[in-house]
Amino acid sequence: MAFALKNKFLVFILIVSGALASAMSRTLSETVVAEKYKQWMAQYGRTYEMKEEENMRFEVFKNNLEYIENFNNMGNQPYKLSINEFADLTNEEFLAYYAGYKIIPSTVSSKTKRFKYQNLTNVPASIDWRNKGAVTQIKDQGHCGSCWAFSTVAAVEGIAKIKTGRLFSLSEQQLVDCVRTKGSQGCKGGWMHDAFEYIVKNHGLAEETRYPYKKKDGTCSPRKAAIKAVQILGYEDVPHKNEEALLKAASQQPVSVALDGNGTAFQFYSGGVFTGPCRTSLNHAVTVVGYGTSEDGSKYWLIKNSWGKSWGENGYMRIKRDFNSKKGLCGIAKRASYPVA
């Protein structure tokens, strides 16, 4: 009987010791995460009005950090993730703030059937429009669903440089303020056709310095909009669901595209060739500014984003090309278009 009691006591001690060790481990982990959170808040100047909100954001930060570390620790991944300025946002919140592509199918123009690069045969194996001086610096749309305006502007900046030899940083705010249709409503989202249509009708677009970006909706200023730096003649669609056609177009100029930016992996992408996971429900607009093949033989699209330099490869992403779907990875080949100058 005494022997049995002694054994039970030893088992109890072992259980308690294990629980204490586990608790100490959790405390240490929590301490490490708390320190990283503190450093992150300082780095990005993040403050919260209420302690309750700060605590809630800490839990979101911790969950995102765990996801990132678990992904990176799996090894043999073609791309990496890292903490960036969006680390206190759930993926749902992130998309609500930073994804703003939307399309009203009934408003799709019938004037965009022509594709002037259809018969192009001399397509280079790779191109980077940054190296040709046709891409401005990475910009930041802020808490405004204006990605459609940034995608449009980057494409127009590119063709203007190609045609005139001059690179202008153009105004996204002009599009946010002045393009008002069923499909495009400033920070509430929009799509590139509406923006191209506006630029054509307005006979041009102002420079960024003349009509600076405010990261919020504003009232259209005819005075600022009247001082045009660049004009376009129109725009054309790339044949839908056709990566080969997109390749032809991107070999000649930067191209506006839409894709599915859903998912924690997309939110915290930091480098390498992105391979998903993602769907093909288009919700974000970016600009293809090149393509190529990585050292390990992976073909990719080079896209310019508008989420600042802390995201991706200093604001850019390489995303898998020649995907085994006509839609392209994340639907990148579903809805592409470019300005004509």
XYZ file of C-alpha atoms in Angstrom:
341
model
C 0.000 0.000 0.000
C 2.815 2.390 0.980
C 4.656 1.438 -2.218
C 1.580 2.263 -4.301
C 1.161 5.619 -2.573
C 4.832 6.399 -3.153
C 4.470 5.618 -6.874
C 1.386 7.802 -7.127
C 3.287 10.606 -5.408
C 6.173 10.270 -7.886
C 3.737 10.360 -10.817
C 2.128 13.461 -9.323
C 5.526 15.144 -8.978
C 6.383 14.314 -12.579
C 3.068 15.708 -13.812
C 3.510 18.922 -11.817
C 7.119 19.284 -13.019
C 6.031 18.823 -16.612
C 3.265 21.363 -16.225
C 5.652 23.886 -14.685
C 8.177 23.335 -17.451
C 5.457 23.779 -20.040
C 4.228 26.937 -18.344
C 7.773 28.336 -18.197
C 8.193 27.541 -21.887
C 4.957 29.344 -22.731
C 6.014 32.323 -20.606
C 9.377 32.511 -22.346
C 7.704 32.253 -25.747
C 5.239 34.960 -24.788
C 8.111 37.123 -23.585
C 9.998 36.693 -26.853
C 6.916 37.508 -28.894
C 6.142 40.508 -26.691
C 9.655 41.858 -27.269
C 9.326 41.397 -31.024
C 5.955 43.124 -30.900
C 7.470 46.052 -29.019
C 10.272 46.337 -31.570
C 7.768 46.109 -34.419
C 5.612 48.871 -32.945
C 8.650 51.130 -32.647
C 9.839 50.339 -36.173
C 6.515 51.230 -37.775
C 5.437 53.926 -35.339
C 2.349 51.980 -34.310
C 0.345 53.186 -31.293
C -3.119 52.301 -30.033
C -5.575 54.486 -28.150
C -6.830 51.706 -25.897
C -4.867 49.054 -24.028
C -7.554 46.535 -24.991
C -6.901 47.175 -28.670
C -3.137 46.853 -28.164
C -3.665 43.490 -26.446
C -5.968 42.319 -29.217
C -3.452 43.403 -31.856
C -0.733 41.558 -29.951
C -2.703 38.323 -30.338
C -3.070 38.943 -34.081
C 0.654 39.714 -34.307
C 1.492 36.509 -32.422
C -0.682 34.382 -34.720
C 0.879 35.941 -37.815
C 4.388 35.459 -36.432
C 3.690 31.780 -35.709
C 2.365 31.284 -39.237
C 5.466 32.921 -40.727
C 7.933 30.948 -38.618
C 6.147 27.639 -39.221
C 6.138 28.280 -42.975
C 9.817 29.238 -43.122
C 10.817 26.296 -40.897
C 9.263 23.797 -43.310
C 12.255 24.300 -45.602
C 12.569 23.751 -49.348
C 10.085 26.539 -50.035
C 10.578 28.587 -53.230
C 9.786 31.785 -51.351
C 10.044 33.241 -47.849
C 7.760 35.145 -45.521
C 8.628 37.822 -42.985
C 7.035 40.291 -40.616
C 6.143 43.592 -42.268
C 4.023 46.640 -41.420
C 0.818 44.607 -41.806
C 1.601 42.199 -38.967
C -1.166 43.419 -36.637
C -3.900 42.798 -39.220
C -5.854 39.624 -39.830
C -5.945 38.615 -43.471
C -9.594 39.677 -43.699
C -8.746 43.147 -42.365
C -5.719 43.380 -44.608
C -7.750 42.673 -47.747
C -10.433 45.136 -46.678
C -7.821 47.883 -46.382
C -5.388 47.121 -49.201
C -7.223 45.208 -51.932
C -9.560 47.285 -54.079
C -9.981 45.728 -57.493
C -13.554 45.283 -58.630
C -15.240 44.992 -61.984
C -18.803 45.553 -63.150
C -19.136 43.075 -66.060
C -22.032 44.959 -67.680
C -19.809 48.005 -68.125
C -17.003 46.179 -69.972
C -16.301 48.166 -73.115
C -16.525 46.518 -76.522
C -13.850 48.866 -77.832
C -10.981 46.800 -76.477
C -11.134 43.765 -78.747
C -7.969 44.661 -80.659
C -4.676 43.199 -79.429
C -1.846 44.764 -81.360
C 0.776 42.309 -80.152
C -1.109 39.259 -81.416
C 1.377 38.441 -84.199
C 4.521 39.354 -82.267
C 7.129 36.621 -82.675
C 10.391 38.107 -81.434
C 9.703 37.852 -77.701
C 12.786 38.147 -75.446
C 13.412 35.440 -72.848
C 13.357 38.047 -70.071
C 12.802 41.743 -69.554
C 12.864 44.145 -66.611
C 11.373 47.547 -67.358
C 13.083 48.942 -64.262
C 16.426 48.505 -66.041
C 15.062 50.499 -68.966
C 14.040 53.424 -66.755
C 10.323 52.895 -67.333
C 9.294 52.261 -63.711
C 8.986 54.874 -60.953
C 9.720 54.224 -57.287
C 7.523 51.950 -55.201
C 4.508 53.817 -53.847
C 2.168 53.187 -50.912
C -1.613 53.301 -51.278
C -2.174 53.308 -47.498
C -5.564 52.402 -45.988
C -7.335 53.062 -49.270
C -8.601 50.513 -51.811
C -6.948 52.398 -54.664
C -4.735 49.625 -56.051
C -6.592 49.999 -59.387
C -5.352 53.593 -59.668
C -1.745 52.601 -58.902
C -1.872 49.764 -61.437
C -3.166 52.161 -64.090
C -0.627 54.851 -63.322
C 2.356 52.470 -63.398
C 1.295 51.225 -66.837
C 0.843 54.784 -68.144
C 4.174 55.892 -66.656
C 5.820 52.987 -68.475
C 4.390 53.620 -71.946
C 5.083 57.354 -71.619
C 8.764 56.654 -70.940
C 8.935 54.197 -73.854
C 7.314 56.666 -76.268
C 8.836 59.965 -75.127
C 12.027 59.028 -73.325
C 10.850 60.853 -70.184
C 9.712 59.197 -66.947
C 7.034 61.076 -65.009
C 5.664 60.089 -61.620
C 1.957 60.542 -62.265
C -1.017 61.219 -60.005
C -2.999 58.355 -58.506
C -4.979 60.861 -56.437
C -6.415 62.395 -59.598
C -7.913 59.025 -60.493
C -9.132 58.411 -56.934
C -10.874 61.801 -56.869
C -12.102 62.136 -60.441
C -13.055 58.641 -61.663
C -16.620 57.995 -60.548
C -18.528 55.171 -62.253
C -20.615 52.174 -61.225
C -17.406 50.194 -60.873
C -14.906 52.763 -59.586
C -15.427 54.700 -56.371
C -12.036 55.919 -55.164
C -10.868 54.219 -51.967
C -13.848 51.878 -52.154
C -12.287 50.164 -55.163
C -12.283 50.360 -58.930
C -10.825 48.942 -62.109
C -8.347 49.984 -64.734
C -10.685 50.323 -67.735
C -12.494 53.185 -65.999
C -9.177 54.865 -65.230
C -7.877 54.532 -68.800
C -11.203 55.878 -70.114
C -10.917 58.892 -67.824
C -7.344 59.676 -68.902
C -8.375 59.554 -72.565
C -11.401 61.837 -72.016
C -9.400 64.234 -69.832
C -6.667 64.345 -72.506
C -4.046 63.376 -69.991
C -2.971 62.925 -66.387
C -1.190 65.278 -64.006
C 2.154 64.710 -62.319
C 2.253 63.457 -58.737
C 3.787 66.741 -57.571
C 0.861 68.699 -59.071
C -1.834 66.443 -57.653
C -0.238 64.609 -54.686
C -1.545 61.423 -53.125
C -3.461 61.756 -49.835
C -4.278 58.090 -49.007
C -7.981 58.997 -48.856
C -10.871 60.092 -51.025
C -11.030 63.709 -52.061
C -12.974 66.076 -54.289
C -11.919 66.182 -57.933
C -9.882 69.334 -58.628
C -10.375 70.534 -62.236
C -7.587 73.072 -61.699
C -5.019 70.409 -60.791
C -6.366 67.940 -63.363
C -6.018 70.517 -66.143
C -2.208 70.530 -65.952
C -1.394 67.345 -67.887
C 2.005 65.716 -68.109
C 1.155 62.617 -70.144
C -1.572 61.627 -72.603
C -2.718 58.281 -73.974
C -4.759 57.445 -77.072
C -6.656 54.537 -75.544
C -6.179 51.075 -74.097
C -6.441 47.427 -75.109
C -7.152 44.171 -73.347
C -4.778 41.242 -73.385
C -6.761 38.161 -74.510
C -8.204 36.711 -71.318
C -6.779 33.598 -69.688
C -3.716 33.562 -71.930
C -0.242 33.762 -70.366
C 1.415 33.639 -73.778
C -0.482 36.776 -74.837
C 0.417 38.450 -71.539
C 4.069 37.609 -72.198
C 3.895 39.308 -75.607
C 2.378 42.442 -74.144
C 4.758 42.583 -71.158
C 7.738 42.276 -73.516
C 6.685 45.603 -75.061
C 5.441 47.643 -72.082
C 4.304 47.414 -68.430
C 0.840 45.857 -68.180
C -1.975 46.359 -65.669
C -3.201 43.075 -64.217
C -5.550 41.865 -61.509
C -4.991 38.868 -59.248
C -6.118 37.173 -56.068
C -4.139 38.655 -53.189
C -5.959 36.560 -50.609
C -4.062 34.565 -48.004
C -1.585 35.060 -45.176
C 1.283 33.894 -47.402
C 0.589 36.677 -49.899
C 0.274 39.211 -47.070
C 3.737 38.383 -45.686
C 5.627 37.443 -48.858
C 9.202 38.716 -48.623
C 11.201 37.115 -51.434
C 11.630 34.288 -53.921
C 9.192 33.029 -56.548
C 5.684 32.967 -55.090
C 3.795 29.739 -55.851
C 0.636 30.158 -53.789
C -1.603 29.145 -52.192
C -4.121 31.496 -53.792
C -7.380 31.344 -55.670
C -8.387 33.157 -58.842
C -11.085 35.473 -57.476
C -9.641 38.820 -58.531
C -9.458 41.371 -55.723
C -6.181 43.267 -56.146
C -4.544 45.209 -58.986
C -0.800 45.396 -59.696
C 1.436 45.992 -62.712
C 3.587 43.471 -64.576
C 6.894 45.271 -65.126
C 8.915 42.314 -66.378
C 9.420 38.577 -66.407
C 12.282 36.092 -66.347
C 13.673 32.851 -64.977
C 15.235 32.441 -61.526
C 18.531 30.668 -60.853
C 16.736 27.417 -60.070
C 14.882 27.530 -63.393
C 11.546 28.852 -62.114
C 9.784 31.113 -64.606
C 8.214 34.197 -63.047
C 6.321 37.432 -63.598
C 7.802 40.528 -61.977
C 5.021 42.650 -60.509
C 5.110 46.129 -59.014
C 2.812 46.461 -56.008
C 1.570 49.530 -54.115
C 1.995 48.369 -50.510
C 5.256 50.190 -49.770
C 8.808 48.844 -49.651
C 8.402 46.767 -46.471
C 6.345 44.233 -48.438
C 7.936 41.695 -50.772
C 11.238 42.307 -52.514
C 11.364 46.033 -51.713
C 7.800 46.373 -52.951
C 7.990 43.888 -55.831
C 6.986 40.252 -56.189
C 8.138 37.452 -58.441
C 5.184 35.158 -59.038
C 5.233 31.834 -60.857
C 4.785 32.039 -64.638
C 3.604 29.284 -67.013
C 1.266 27.940 -64.378
C -0.789 24.859 -65.252
C -3.965 26.896 -65.693
C -5.053 29.267 -68.436
C -5.930 31.771 -65.724
C -2.329 31.886 -64.494
C -1.320 31.611 -60.844
C -3.663 33.698 -58.667
C -5.604 34.531 -61.846
C -2.916 36.892 -63.133
C -3.813 36.197 -66.790
C -7.577 36.656 -66.393
C -7.895 40.426 -66.778
C -4.854 42.255 -68.179
C -4.839 45.536 -70.087
C -2.423 48.232 -71.207
C -2.550 51.862 -72.383
C -1.904 52.830 -75.984
C 0.076 55.990 -76.671
